[in-house]
mmCIF file of N, CA and C in Angstrom:
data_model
loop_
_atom_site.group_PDB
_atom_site.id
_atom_site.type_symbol
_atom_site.label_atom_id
_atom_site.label_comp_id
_atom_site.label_asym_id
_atom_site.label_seq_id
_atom_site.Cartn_x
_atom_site.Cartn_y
_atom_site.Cartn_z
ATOM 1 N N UNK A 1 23.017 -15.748 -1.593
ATOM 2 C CA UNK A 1 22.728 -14.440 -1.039
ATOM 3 C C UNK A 1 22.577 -14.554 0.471
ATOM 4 N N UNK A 2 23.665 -14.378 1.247
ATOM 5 C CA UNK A 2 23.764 -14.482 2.372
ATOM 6 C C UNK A 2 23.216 -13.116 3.160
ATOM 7 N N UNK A 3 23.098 -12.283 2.682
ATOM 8 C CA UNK A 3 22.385 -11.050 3.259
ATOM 9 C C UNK A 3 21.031 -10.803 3.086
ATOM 10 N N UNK A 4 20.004 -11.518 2.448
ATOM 11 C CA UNK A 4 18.527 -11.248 2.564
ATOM 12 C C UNK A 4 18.073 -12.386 3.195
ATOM 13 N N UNK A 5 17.438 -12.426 4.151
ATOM 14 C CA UNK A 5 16.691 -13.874 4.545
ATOM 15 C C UNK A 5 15.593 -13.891 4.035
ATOM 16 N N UNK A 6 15.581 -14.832 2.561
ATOM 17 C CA UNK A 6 14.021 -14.937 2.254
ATOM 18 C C UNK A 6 13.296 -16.251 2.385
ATOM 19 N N UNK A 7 12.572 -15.951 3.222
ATOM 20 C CA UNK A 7 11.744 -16.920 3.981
ATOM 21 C C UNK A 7 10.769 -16.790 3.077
ATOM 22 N N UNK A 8 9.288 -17.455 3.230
ATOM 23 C CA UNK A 8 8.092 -17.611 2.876
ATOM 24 C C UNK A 8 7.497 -16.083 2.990
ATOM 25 N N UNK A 9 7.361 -15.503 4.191
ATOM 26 C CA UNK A 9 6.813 -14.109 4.300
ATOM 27 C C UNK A 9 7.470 -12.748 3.746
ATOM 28 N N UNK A 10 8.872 -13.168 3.303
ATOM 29 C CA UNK A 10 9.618 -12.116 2.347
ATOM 30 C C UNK A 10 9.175 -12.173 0.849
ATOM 31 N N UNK A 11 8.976 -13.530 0.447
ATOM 32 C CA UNK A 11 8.792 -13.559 -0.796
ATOM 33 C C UNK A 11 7.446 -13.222 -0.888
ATOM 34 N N UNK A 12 6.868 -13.478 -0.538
ATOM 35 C CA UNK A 12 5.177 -13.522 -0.422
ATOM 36 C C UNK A 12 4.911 -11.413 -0.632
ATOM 37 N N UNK A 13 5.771 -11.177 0.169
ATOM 38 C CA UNK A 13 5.248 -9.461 0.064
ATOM 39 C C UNK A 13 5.943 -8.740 -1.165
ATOM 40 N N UNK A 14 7.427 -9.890 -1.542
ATOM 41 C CA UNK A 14 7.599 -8.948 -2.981
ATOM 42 C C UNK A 14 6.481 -9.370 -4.112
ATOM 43 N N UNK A 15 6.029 -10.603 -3.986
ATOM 44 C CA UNK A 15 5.148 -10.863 -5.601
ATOM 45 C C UNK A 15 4.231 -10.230 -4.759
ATOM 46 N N UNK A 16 3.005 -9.925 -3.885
ATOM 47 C CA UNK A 16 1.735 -9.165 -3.435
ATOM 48 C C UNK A 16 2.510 -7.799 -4.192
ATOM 49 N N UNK A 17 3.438 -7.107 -3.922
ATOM 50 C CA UNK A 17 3.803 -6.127 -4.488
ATOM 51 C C UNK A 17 4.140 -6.259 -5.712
ATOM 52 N N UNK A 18 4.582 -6.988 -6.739
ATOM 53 C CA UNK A 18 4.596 -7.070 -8.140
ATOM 54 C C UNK A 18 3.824 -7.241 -8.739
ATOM 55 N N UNK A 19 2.935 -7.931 -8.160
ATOM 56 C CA UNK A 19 1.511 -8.281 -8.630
ATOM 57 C C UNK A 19 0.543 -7.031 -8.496
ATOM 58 N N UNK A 20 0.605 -6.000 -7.485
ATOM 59 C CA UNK A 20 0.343 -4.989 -7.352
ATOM 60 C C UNK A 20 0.589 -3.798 -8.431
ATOM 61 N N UNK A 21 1.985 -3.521 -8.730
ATOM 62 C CA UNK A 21 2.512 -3.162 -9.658
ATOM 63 C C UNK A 21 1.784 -2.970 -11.312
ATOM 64 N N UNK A 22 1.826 -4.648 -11.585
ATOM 65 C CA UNK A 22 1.020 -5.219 -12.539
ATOM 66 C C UNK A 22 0.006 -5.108 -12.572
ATOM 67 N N UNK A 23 -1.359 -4.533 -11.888
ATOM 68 C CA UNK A 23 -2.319 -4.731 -11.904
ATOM 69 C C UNK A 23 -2.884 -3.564 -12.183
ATOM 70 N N UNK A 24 -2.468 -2.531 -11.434
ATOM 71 C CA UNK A 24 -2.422 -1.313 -11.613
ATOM 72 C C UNK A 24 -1.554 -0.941 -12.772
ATOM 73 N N UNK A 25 -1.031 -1.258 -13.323
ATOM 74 C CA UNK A 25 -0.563 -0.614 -14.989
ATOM 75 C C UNK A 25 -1.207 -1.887 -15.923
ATOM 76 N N UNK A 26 -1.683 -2.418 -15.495
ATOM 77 C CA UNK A 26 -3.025 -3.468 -16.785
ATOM 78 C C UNK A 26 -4.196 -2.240 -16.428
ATOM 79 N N UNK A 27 -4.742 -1.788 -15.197
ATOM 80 C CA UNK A 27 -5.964 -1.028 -15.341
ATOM 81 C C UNK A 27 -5.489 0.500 -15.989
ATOM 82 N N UNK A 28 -4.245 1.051 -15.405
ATOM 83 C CA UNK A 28 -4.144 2.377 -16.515
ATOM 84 C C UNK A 28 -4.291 1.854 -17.769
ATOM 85 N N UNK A 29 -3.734 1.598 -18.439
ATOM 86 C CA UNK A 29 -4.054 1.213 -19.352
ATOM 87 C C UNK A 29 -5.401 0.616 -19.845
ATOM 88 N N UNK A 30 -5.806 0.134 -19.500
ATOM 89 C CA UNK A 30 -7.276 -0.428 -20.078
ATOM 90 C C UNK A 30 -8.457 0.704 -19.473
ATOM 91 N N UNK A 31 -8.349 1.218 -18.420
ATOM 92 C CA UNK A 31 -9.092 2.464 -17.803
ATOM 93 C C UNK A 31 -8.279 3.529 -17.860
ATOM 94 N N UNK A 32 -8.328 4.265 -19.159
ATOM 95 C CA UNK A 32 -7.413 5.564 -18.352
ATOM 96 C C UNK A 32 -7.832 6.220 -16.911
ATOM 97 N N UNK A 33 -6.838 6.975 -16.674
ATOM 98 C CA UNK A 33 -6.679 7.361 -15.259
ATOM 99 C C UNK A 33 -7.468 8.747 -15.350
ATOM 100 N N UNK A 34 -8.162 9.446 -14.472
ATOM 101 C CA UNK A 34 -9.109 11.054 -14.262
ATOM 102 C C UNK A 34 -8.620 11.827 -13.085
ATOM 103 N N UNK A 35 -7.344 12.182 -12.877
ATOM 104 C CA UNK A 35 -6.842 12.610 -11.895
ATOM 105 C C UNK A 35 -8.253 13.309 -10.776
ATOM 106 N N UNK A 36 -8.097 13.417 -10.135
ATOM 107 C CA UNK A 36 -9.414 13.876 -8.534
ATOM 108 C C UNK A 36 -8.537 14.966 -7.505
ATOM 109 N N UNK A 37 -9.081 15.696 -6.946
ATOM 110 C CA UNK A 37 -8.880 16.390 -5.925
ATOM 111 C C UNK A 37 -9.592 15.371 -4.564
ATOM 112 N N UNK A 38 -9.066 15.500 -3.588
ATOM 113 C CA UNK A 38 -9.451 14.554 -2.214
ATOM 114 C C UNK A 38 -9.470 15.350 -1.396
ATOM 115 N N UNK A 39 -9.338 15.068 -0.179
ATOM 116 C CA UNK A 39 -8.727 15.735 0.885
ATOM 117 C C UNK A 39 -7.649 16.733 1.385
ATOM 118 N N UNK A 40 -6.299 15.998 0.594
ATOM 119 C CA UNK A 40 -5.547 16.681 0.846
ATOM 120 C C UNK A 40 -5.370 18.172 -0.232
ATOM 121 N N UNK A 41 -6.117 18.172 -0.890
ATOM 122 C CA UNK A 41 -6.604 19.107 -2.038
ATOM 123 C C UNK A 41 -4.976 18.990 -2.935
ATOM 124 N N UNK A 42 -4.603 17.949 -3.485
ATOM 125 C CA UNK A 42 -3.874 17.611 -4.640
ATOM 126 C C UNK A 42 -4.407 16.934 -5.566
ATOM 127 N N UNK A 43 -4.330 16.835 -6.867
ATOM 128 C CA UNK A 43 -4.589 15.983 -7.554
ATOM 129 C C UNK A 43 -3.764 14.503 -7.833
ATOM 130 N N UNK A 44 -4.543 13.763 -7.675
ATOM 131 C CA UNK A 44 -3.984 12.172 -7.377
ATOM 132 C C UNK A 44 -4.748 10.965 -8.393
ATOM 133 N N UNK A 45 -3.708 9.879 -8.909
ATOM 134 C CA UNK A 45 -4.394 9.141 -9.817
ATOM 135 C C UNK A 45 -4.269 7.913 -9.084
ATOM 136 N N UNK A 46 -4.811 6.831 -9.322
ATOM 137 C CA UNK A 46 -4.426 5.661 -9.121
ATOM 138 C C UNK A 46 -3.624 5.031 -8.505
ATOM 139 N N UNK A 47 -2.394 5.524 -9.421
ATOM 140 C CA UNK A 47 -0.883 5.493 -8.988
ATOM 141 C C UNK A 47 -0.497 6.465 -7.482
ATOM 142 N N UNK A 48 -0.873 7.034 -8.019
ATOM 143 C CA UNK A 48 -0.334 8.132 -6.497
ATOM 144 C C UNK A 48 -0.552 8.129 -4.795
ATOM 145 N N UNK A 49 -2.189 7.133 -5.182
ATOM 146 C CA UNK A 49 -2.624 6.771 -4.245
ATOM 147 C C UNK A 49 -2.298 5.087 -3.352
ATOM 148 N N UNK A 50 -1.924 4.454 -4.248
ATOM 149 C CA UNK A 50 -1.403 3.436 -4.188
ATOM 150 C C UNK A 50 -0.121 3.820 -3.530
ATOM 151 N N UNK A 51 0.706 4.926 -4.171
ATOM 152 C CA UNK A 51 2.202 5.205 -3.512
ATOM 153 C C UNK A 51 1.854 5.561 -1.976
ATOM 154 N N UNK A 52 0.930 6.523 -1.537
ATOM 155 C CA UNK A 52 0.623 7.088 -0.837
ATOM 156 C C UNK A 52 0.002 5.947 0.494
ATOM 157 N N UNK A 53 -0.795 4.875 0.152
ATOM 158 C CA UNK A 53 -1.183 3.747 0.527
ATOM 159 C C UNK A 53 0.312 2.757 1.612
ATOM 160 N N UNK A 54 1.457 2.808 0.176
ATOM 161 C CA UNK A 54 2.153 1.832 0.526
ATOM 162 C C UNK A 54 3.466 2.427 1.636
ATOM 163 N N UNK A 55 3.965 3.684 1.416
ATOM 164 C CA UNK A 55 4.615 4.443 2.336
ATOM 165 C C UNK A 55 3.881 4.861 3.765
ATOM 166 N N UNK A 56 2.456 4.877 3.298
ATOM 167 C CA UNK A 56 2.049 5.129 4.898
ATOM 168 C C UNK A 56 1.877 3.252 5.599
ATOM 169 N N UNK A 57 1.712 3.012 4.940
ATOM 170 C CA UNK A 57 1.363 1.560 5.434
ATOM 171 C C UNK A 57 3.023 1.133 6.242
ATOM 172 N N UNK A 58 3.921 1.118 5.655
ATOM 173 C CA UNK A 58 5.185 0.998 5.946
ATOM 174 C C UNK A 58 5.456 1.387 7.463
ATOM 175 N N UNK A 59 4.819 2.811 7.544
ATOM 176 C CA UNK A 59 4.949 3.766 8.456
ATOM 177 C C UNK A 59 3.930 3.027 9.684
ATOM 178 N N UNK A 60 3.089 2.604 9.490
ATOM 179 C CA UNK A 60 2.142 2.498 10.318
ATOM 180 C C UNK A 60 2.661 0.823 10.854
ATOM 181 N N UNK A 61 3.457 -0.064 10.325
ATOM 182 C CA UNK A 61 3.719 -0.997 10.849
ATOM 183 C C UNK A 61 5.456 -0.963 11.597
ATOM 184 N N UNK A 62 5.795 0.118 11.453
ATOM 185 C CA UNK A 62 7.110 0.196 12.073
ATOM 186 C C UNK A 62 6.363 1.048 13.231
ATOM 187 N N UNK A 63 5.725 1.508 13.488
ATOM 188 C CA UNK A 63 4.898 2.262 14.740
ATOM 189 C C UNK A 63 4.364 1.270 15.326
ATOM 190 N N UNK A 64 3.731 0.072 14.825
ATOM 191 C CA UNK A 64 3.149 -1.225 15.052
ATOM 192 C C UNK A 64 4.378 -1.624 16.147
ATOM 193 N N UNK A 65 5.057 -2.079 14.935
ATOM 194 C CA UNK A 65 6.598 -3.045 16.192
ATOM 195 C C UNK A 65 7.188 -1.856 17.163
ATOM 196 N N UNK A 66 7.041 -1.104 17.197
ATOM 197 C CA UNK A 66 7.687 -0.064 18.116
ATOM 198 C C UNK A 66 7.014 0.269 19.710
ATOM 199 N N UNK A 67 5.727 0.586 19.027
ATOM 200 C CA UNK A 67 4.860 0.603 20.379
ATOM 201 C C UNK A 67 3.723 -0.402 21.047
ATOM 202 N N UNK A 68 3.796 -1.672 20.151
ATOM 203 C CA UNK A 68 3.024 -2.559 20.366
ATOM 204 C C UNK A 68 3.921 -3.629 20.849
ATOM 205 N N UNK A 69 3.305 -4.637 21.546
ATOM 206 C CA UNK A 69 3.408 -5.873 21.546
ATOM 207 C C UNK A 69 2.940 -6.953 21.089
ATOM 208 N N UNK A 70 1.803 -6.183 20.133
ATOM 209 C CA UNK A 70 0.630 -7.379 19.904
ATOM 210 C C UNK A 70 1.361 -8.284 18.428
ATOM 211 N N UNK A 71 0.589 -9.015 17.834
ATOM 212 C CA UNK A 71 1.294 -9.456 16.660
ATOM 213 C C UNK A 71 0.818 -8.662 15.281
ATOM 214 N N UNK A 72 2.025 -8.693 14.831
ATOM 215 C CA UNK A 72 1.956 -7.247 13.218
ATOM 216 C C UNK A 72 0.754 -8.075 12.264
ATOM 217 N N UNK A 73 -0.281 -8.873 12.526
ATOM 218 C CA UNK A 73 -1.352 -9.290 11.580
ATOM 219 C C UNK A 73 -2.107 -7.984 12.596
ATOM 220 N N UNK A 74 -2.450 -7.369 13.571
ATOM 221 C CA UNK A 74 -3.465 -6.432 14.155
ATOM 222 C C UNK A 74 -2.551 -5.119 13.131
ATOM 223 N N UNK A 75 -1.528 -4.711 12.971
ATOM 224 C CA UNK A 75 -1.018 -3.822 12.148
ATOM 225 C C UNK A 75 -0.919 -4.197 10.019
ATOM 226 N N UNK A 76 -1.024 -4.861 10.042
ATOM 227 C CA UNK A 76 -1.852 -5.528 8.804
ATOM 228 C C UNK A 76 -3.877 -5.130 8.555
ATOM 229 N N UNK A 77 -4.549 -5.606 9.750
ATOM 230 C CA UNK A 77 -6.048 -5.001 9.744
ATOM 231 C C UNK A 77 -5.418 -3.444 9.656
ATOM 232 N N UNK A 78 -4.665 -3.029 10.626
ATOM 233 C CA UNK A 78 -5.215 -1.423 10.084
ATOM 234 C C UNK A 78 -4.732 -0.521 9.042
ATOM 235 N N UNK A 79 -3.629 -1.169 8.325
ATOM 236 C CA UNK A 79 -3.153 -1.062 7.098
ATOM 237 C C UNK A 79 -4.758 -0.717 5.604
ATOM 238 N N UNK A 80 -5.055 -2.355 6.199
ATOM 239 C CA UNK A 80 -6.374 -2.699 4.962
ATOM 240 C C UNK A 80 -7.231 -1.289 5.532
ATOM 241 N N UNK A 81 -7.653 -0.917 6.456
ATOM 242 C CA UNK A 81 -8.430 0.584 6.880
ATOM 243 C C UNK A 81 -7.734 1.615 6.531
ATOM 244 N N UNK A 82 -6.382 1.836 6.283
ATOM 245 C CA UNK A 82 -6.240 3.025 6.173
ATOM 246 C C UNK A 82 -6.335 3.189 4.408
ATOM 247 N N UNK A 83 -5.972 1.845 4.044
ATOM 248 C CA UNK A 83 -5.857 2.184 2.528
ATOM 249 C C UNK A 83 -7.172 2.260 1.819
ATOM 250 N N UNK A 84 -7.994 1.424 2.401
ATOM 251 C CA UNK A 84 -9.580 1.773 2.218
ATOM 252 C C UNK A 84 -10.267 3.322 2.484
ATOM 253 N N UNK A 85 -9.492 4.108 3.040
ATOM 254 C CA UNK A 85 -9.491 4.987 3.317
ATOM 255 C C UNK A 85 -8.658 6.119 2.584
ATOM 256 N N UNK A 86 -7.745 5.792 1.810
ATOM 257 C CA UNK A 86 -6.928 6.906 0.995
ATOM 258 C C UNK A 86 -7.640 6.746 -0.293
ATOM 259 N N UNK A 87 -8.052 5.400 -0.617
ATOM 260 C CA UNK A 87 -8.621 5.273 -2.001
ATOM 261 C C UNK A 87 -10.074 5.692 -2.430
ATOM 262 N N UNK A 88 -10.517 6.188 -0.924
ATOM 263 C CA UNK A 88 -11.637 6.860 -1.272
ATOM 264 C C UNK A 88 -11.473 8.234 -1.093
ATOM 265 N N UNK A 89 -11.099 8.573 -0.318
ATOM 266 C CA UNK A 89 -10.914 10.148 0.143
ATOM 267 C C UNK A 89 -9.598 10.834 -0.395
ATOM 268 N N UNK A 90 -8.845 10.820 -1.145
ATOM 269 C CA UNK A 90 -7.343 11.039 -0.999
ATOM 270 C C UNK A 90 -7.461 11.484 -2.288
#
């Protein structure tokens, strides 16, 4: 596969994400899910928030390399804040 370079830090974020995946459909399942109203006044489960987590996170580290210079572990800390932050309020 001459078109993906998977290095150590490629592979590493697909299993964090499969493992993610997995973890969260072992707890639906063993916890059903109680959908909530948050902030954005939708109802959101587990799942939704996690989606919501991983698309903004995406977002927030391509804004990282764009307007920063610093190194993407300071866009990583604010990743872990924002998602600490959707999973409570969201």
């Amino acid at each position: 596969m001459d078109w993906m370079a998977w290095t150590l830090p490629t592979a590493t974020f697909f299993v964090i994400i499969a493992a993610t995946l997995v973890t969260f459909t072992v707890l639906a399942i063993k916890f059903p899910e109680v959908p909530r109203i948050g902030i954005l006044r939708i109802e959101t489960t587990r799942g939704d928030r996690l989606f919501i987590t991983l698309l903004g996170s995406a977002f927030l580290n391509l804004a990282w390399l764009g307007l920063f210079s610093a190194p993407q572990w300071g866009a990583l800390i604010v990743c872990l804040f924002y998602a600490i932050a959707v999973f409570r309020w969201v």
